[in-house]
Amino acid sequence: MRFPPGLREGDAVLETDALLDRIMKETEADIIAHGAQGLTMARDETAGTPVRLGQQLFARITNRGAEDARVLTVRVACLAEAGEDRELLALRRAELRIALRDALRDHAGLAEELAELLPKGSAGRAGGDRSVFVGRDSSGVIYVGDGAHITLHR
């Protein structure tokens, strides 16, 4: 992996983690919305339908090698089949993330290629129940609690 100016080799872990966070967000959204087929279905399934970002990312990664494609396809299927079991979901997410990390490590230039596909802007993400992430400005009330009474004086 090439390191941008000012980034040392030890910092690459942070860069890779941030990229993995963004890739997981997009691929997991497609898996949840469409099941395992959400990432593996034909990319031109209907003319005029834009390809989802998760599909694009998955296609770029799996086109690097048959073994990567096999491992990632199995991990995606396992995550899709995890259902509502929170522990199993966490395990399957971790397995997919590790497989993605391994693919990034094994293929020079893949990280940069995937980063180019991702939308520019904030890579932030709120974590946990009732978490809120504001990517830019918030001029209003952000309410996440139970039973709070908010009074605005204007």
PDB file of C-alpha atoms in Angstrom:
ATOM      1  CA  MET A   1       0.000   0.000   0.000  1.00  0.00           C
ATOM      2  CA  ARG A   2       1.354   3.447  -0.871  1.00  0.00           C
ATOM      3  CA  PHE A   3       1.400   5.983   1.922  1.00  0.00           C
ATOM      4  CA  PRO A   4       0.256   9.560   1.269  1.00  0.00           C
ATOM      5  CA  PRO A   5       2.641  12.364   2.249  1.00  0.00           C
ATOM      6  CA  GLY A   6       2.816  12.677   6.014  1.00  0.00           C
ATOM      7  CA  LEU A   7       1.496   9.158   6.616  1.00  0.00           C
ATOM      8  CA  ARG A   8       3.933   6.658   8.065  1.00  0.00           C
ATOM      9  CA  GLU A   9       3.733   2.881   7.734  1.00  0.00           C
ATOM     10  CA  GLY A  10       2.444   2.553  11.314  1.00  0.00           C
ATOM     11  CA  ASP A  11      -0.457   4.837  10.412  1.00  0.00           C
ATOM     12  CA  ALA A  12      -1.596   2.471   7.640  1.00  0.00           C
ATOM     13  CA  VAL A  13      -3.623   0.445  10.153  1.00  0.00           C
ATOM     14  CA  LEU A  14      -5.766   3.494  10.884  1.00  0.00           C
ATOM     15  CA  GLU A  15      -6.175   4.228   7.186  1.00  0.00           C
ATOM     16  CA  THR A  16      -7.143   0.618   6.460  1.00  0.00           C
ATOM     17  CA  ASP A  17      -9.603   0.569   9.373  1.00  0.00           C
ATOM     18  CA  ALA A  18     -11.311   3.725   8.117  1.00  0.00           C
ATOM     19  CA  LEU A  19     -11.555   2.275   4.606  1.00  0.00           C
ATOM     20  CA  LEU A  20     -12.900  -1.023   5.965  1.00  0.00           C
ATOM     21  CA  ASP A  21     -15.514   0.884   7.993  1.00  0.00           C
ATOM     22  CA  ARG A  22     -16.774   2.573   4.841  1.00  0.00           C
ATOM     23  CA  ILE A  23     -16.701  -0.601   2.732  1.00  0.00           C
ATOM     24  CA  MET A  24     -18.530  -2.554   5.449  1.00  0.00           C
ATOM     25  CA  LYS A  25     -21.182   0.152   5.707  1.00  0.00           C
ATOM     26  CA  GLU A  26     -21.967  -0.030   1.985  1.00  0.00           C
ATOM     27  CA  THR A  27     -21.732  -3.796   1.536  1.00  0.00           C
ATOM     28  CA  GLU A  28     -23.662  -4.554   4.709  1.00  0.00           C
ATOM     29  CA  ALA A  29     -26.438  -2.177   3.636  1.00  0.00           C
ATOM     30  CA  ASP A  30     -26.851  -4.135   0.394  1.00  0.00           C
ATOM     31  CA  ILE A  31     -26.709  -7.476   2.213  1.00  0.00           C
ATOM     32  CA  ILE A  32     -29.401  -6.367   4.677  1.00  0.00           C
ATOM     33  CA  ALA A  33     -31.617  -4.875   1.970  1.00  0.00           C
ATOM     34  CA  HIS A  34     -31.251  -7.616  -0.628  1.00  0.00           C
ATOM     35  CA  GLY A  35     -29.713 -10.673   1.047  1.00  0.00           C
ATOM     36  CA  ALA A  36     -26.568 -12.325  -0.251  1.00  0.00           C
ATOM     37  CA  GLN A  37     -27.840 -11.824  -3.788  1.00  0.00           C
ATOM     38  CA  GLY A  38     -27.657  -8.071  -3.178  1.00  0.00           C
ATOM     39  CA  LEU A  39     -23.933  -8.166  -3.806  1.00  0.00           C
ATOM     40  CA  THR A  40     -23.604 -11.123  -6.123  1.00  0.00           C
ATOM     41  CA  MET A  41     -26.484 -10.628  -8.578  1.00  0.00           C
ATOM     42  CA  ALA A  42     -25.733  -9.578 -12.107  1.00  0.00           C
ATOM     43  CA  ARG A  43     -24.589  -6.010 -12.088  1.00  0.00           C
ATOM     44  CA  ASP A  44     -26.717  -5.119 -15.106  1.00  0.00           C
ATOM     45  CA  GLU A  45     -29.891  -6.758 -13.825  1.00  0.00           C
ATOM     46  CA  THR A  46     -32.153  -4.091 -15.330  1.00  0.00           C
ATOM     47  CA  ALA A  47     -31.191  -1.533 -17.893  1.00  0.00           C
ATOM     48  CA  GLY A  48     -31.028   1.965 -16.510  1.00  0.00           C
ATOM     49  CA  THR A  49     -30.796   0.887 -12.877  1.00  0.00           C
ATOM     50  CA  PRO A  50     -27.695   2.318 -11.254  1.00  0.00           C
ATOM     51  CA  VAL A  51     -25.447  -0.259  -9.693  1.00  0.00           C
ATOM     52  CA  ARG A  52     -25.450   0.010  -5.923  1.00  0.00           C
ATOM     53  CA  LEU A  53     -22.185   1.058  -4.344  1.00  0.00           C
ATOM     54  CA  GLY A  54     -21.949  -2.126  -2.263  1.00  0.00           C
ATOM     55  CA  GLN A  55     -22.200  -4.166  -5.466  1.00  0.00           C
ATOM     56  CA  GLN A  56     -19.498  -2.105  -7.144  1.00  0.00           C
ATOM     57  CA  LEU A  57     -17.146  -2.515  -4.207  1.00  0.00           C
ATOM     58  CA  PHE A  58     -17.807  -6.249  -3.973  1.00  0.00           C
ATOM     59  CA  ALA A  59     -17.272  -6.713  -7.714  1.00  0.00           C
ATOM     60  CA  ARG A  60     -13.932  -4.893  -7.639  1.00  0.00           C
ATOM     61  CA  ILE A  61     -12.718  -6.992  -4.730  1.00  0.00           C
ATOM     62  CA  THR A  62     -13.874 -10.370  -6.048  1.00  0.00           C
ATOM     63  CA  ASN A  63     -12.541  -9.732  -9.549  1.00  0.00           C
ATOM     64  CA  ARG A  64      -9.014  -9.895  -8.117  1.00  0.00           C
ATOM     65  CA  GLY A  65      -8.885 -13.642  -7.733  1.00  0.00           C
ATOM     66  CA  ALA A  66     -10.925 -16.819  -7.535  1.00  0.00           C
ATOM     67  CA  GLU A  67      -9.927 -17.554  -3.928  1.00  0.00           C
ATOM     68  CA  ASP A  68     -10.900 -14.047  -2.784  1.00  0.00           C
ATOM     69  CA  ALA A  69     -14.206 -14.371  -4.611  1.00  0.00           C
ATOM     70  CA  ARG A  70     -14.953 -17.737  -3.006  1.00  0.00           C
ATOM     71  CA  VAL A  71     -14.059 -16.643   0.529  1.00  0.00           C
ATOM     72  CA  LEU A  72     -15.931 -13.345   0.298  1.00  0.00           C
ATOM     73  CA  THR A  73     -19.011 -14.929  -1.263  1.00  0.00           C
ATOM     74  CA  VAL A  74     -19.162 -17.439   1.602  1.00  0.00           C
ATOM     75  CA  ARG A  75     -18.722 -14.643   4.189  1.00  0.00           C
ATOM     76  CA  VAL A  76     -21.488 -12.586   2.585  1.00  0.00           C
ATOM     77  CA  ALA A  77     -23.844 -15.586   2.559  1.00  0.00           C
ATOM     78  CA  CYS A  78     -23.071 -16.302   6.225  1.00  0.00           C
ATOM     79  CA  LEU A  79     -23.813 -12.703   7.195  1.00  0.00           C
ATOM     80  CA  ALA A  80     -27.049 -12.713   5.209  1.00  0.00           C
ATOM     81  CA  GLU A  81     -28.149 -15.908   6.999  1.00  0.00           C
ATOM     82  CA  ALA A  82     -27.293 -14.651  10.501  1.00  0.00           C
ATOM     83  CA  GLY A  83     -30.829 -13.402  11.065  1.00  0.00           C
ATOM     84  CA  GLU A  84     -31.623 -11.516  14.271  1.00  0.00           C
ATOM     85  CA  ASP A  85     -29.072 -13.264  16.493  1.00  0.00           C
ATOM     86  CA  ARG A  86     -26.902 -10.342  17.678  1.00  0.00           C
ATOM     87  CA  GLU A  87     -23.902 -12.462  18.632  1.00  0.00           C
ATOM     88  CA  LEU A  88     -23.998 -14.360  15.357  1.00  0.00           C
ATOM     89  CA  LEU A  89     -24.362 -11.072  13.425  1.00  0.00           C
ATOM     90  CA  ALA A  90     -21.313  -9.662  15.212  1.00  0.00           C
ATOM     91  CA  LEU A  91     -19.313 -12.803  14.421  1.00  0.00           C
ATOM     92  CA  ARG A  92     -20.337 -12.812  10.749  1.00  0.00           C
ATOM     93  CA  ARG A  93     -19.564  -9.086  10.401  1.00  0.00           C
ATOM     94  CA  ALA A  94     -16.112  -9.683  11.884  1.00  0.00           C
ATOM     95  CA  GLU A  95     -15.486 -12.612   9.525  1.00  0.00           C
ATOM     96  CA  LEU A  96     -16.451 -10.518   6.494  1.00  0.00           C
ATOM     97  CA  ARG A  97     -14.323  -7.621   7.680  1.00  0.00           C
ATOM     98  CA  ILE A  98     -11.301  -9.911   8.142  1.00  0.00           C
ATOM     99  CA  ALA A  99     -11.777 -11.357   4.649  1.00  0.00           C
ATOM    100  CA  LEU A 100     -11.979  -7.821   3.224  1.00  0.00           C
ATOM    101  CA  ARG A 101      -8.882  -6.787   5.172  1.00  0.00           C
ATOM    102  CA  ASP A 102      -6.993  -9.796   3.824  1.00  0.00           C
ATOM    103  CA  ALA A 103      -8.011  -8.921   0.253  1.00  0.00           C
ATOM    104  CA  LEU A 104      -6.773  -5.347   0.737  1.00  0.00           C
ATOM    105  CA  ARG A 105      -3.491  -6.629   2.125  1.00  0.00           C
ATOM    106  CA  ASP A 106      -2.969  -9.182  -0.653  1.00  0.00           C
ATOM    107  CA  HIS A 107      -3.672  -6.928  -3.644  1.00  0.00           C
ATOM    108  CA  ALA A 108      -1.530  -3.852  -4.169  1.00  0.00           C
ATOM    109  CA  GLY A 109      -3.535  -0.868  -5.306  1.00  0.00           C
ATOM    110  CA  LEU A 110      -6.909  -2.305  -4.320  1.00  0.00           C
ATOM    111  CA  ALA A 111      -7.329   0.048  -1.355  1.00  0.00           C
ATOM    112  CA  GLU A 112      -6.770   3.103  -3.537  1.00  0.00           C
ATOM    113  CA  GLU A 113      -9.122   1.733  -6.200  1.00  0.00           C
ATOM    114  CA  LEU A 114     -11.905   1.156  -3.667  1.00  0.00           C
ATOM    115  CA  ALA A 115     -11.350   4.530  -2.004  1.00  0.00           C
ATOM    116  CA  GLU A 116     -11.937   6.171  -5.395  1.00  0.00           C
ATOM    117  CA  LEU A 117     -15.367   4.494  -5.630  1.00  0.00           C
ATOM    118  CA  LEU A 118     -16.484   5.784  -2.239  1.00  0.00           C
ATOM    119  CA  PRO A 119     -18.223   9.144  -2.052  1.00  0.00           C
ATOM    120  CA  LYS A 120     -16.028  11.995  -0.947  1.00  0.00           C
ATOM    121  CA  GLY A 121     -16.876  13.634   2.330  1.00  0.00           C
ATOM    122  CA  SER A 122     -17.151  12.611   5.896  1.00  0.00           C
ATOM    123  CA  ALA A 123     -16.337   9.046   6.762  1.00  0.00           C
ATOM    124  CA  GLY A 124     -17.749   9.416  10.241  1.00  0.00           C
ATOM    125  CA  ARG A 125     -20.205   7.055  11.737  1.00  0.00           C
ATOM    126  CA  ALA A 126     -22.180   6.965  14.944  1.00  0.00           C
ATOM    127  CA  GLY A 127     -21.946   3.751  16.892  1.00  0.00           C
ATOM    128  CA  GLY A 128     -24.385   2.208  19.285  1.00  0.00           C
ATOM    129  CA  ASP A 129     -28.006   2.643  20.181  1.00  0.00           C
ATOM    130  CA  ARG A 130     -29.312   6.193  19.983  1.00  0.00           C
ATOM    131  CA  SER A 131     -26.071   7.474  18.524  1.00  0.00           C
ATOM    132  CA  VAL A 132     -26.149  10.456  16.235  1.00  0.00           C
ATOM    133  CA  PHE A 133     -23.582  11.479  13.662  1.00  0.00           C
ATOM    134  CA  VAL A 134     -23.836  14.957  12.173  1.00  0.00           C
ATOM    135  CA  GLY A 135     -21.691  15.207   9.064  1.00  0.00           C
ATOM    136  CA  ARG A 136     -21.813  18.973   8.744  1.00  0.00           C
ATOM    137  CA  ASP A 137     -23.873  21.436  10.756  1.00  0.00           C
ATOM    138  CA  SER A 138     -26.903  20.930  12.912  1.00  0.00           C
ATOM    139  CA  SER A 139     -29.099  23.917  13.503  1.00  0.00           C
ATOM    140  CA  GLY A 140     -31.864  21.979  15.226  1.00  0.00           C
ATOM    141  CA  VAL A 141     -32.428  19.808  18.231  1.00  0.00           C
ATOM    142  CA  ILE A 142     -31.060  16.299  18.151  1.00  0.00           C
ATOM    143  CA  TYR A 143     -33.235  14.255  20.440  1.00  0.00           C
ATOM    144  CA  VAL A 144     -32.309  10.710  21.414  1.00  0.00           C
ATOM    145  CA  GLY A 145     -33.545  10.308  24.973  1.00  0.00           C
ATOM    146  CA  ASP A 146     -36.730   9.049  26.581  1.00  0.00           C
ATOM    147  CA  GLY A 147     -39.121  11.465  28.201  1.00  0.00           C
ATOM    148  CA  ALA A 148     -37.107  14.628  27.583  1.00  0.00           C
ATOM    149  CA  HIS A 149     -39.010  17.883  27.261  1.00  0.00           C
ATOM    150  CA  ILE A 150     -37.482  20.338  24.832  1.00  0.00           C
ATOM    151  CA  THR A 151     -38.598  23.952  24.753  1.00  0.00           C
ATOM    152  CA  LEU A 152     -37.303  26.261  22.073  1.00  0.00           C
ATOM    153  CA  HIS A 153     -37.363  29.983  22.822  1.00  0.00           C
ATOM    154  CA  ARG A 154     -37.176  32.108  19.689  1.00  0.00           C
TER     155      ARG A 154
END
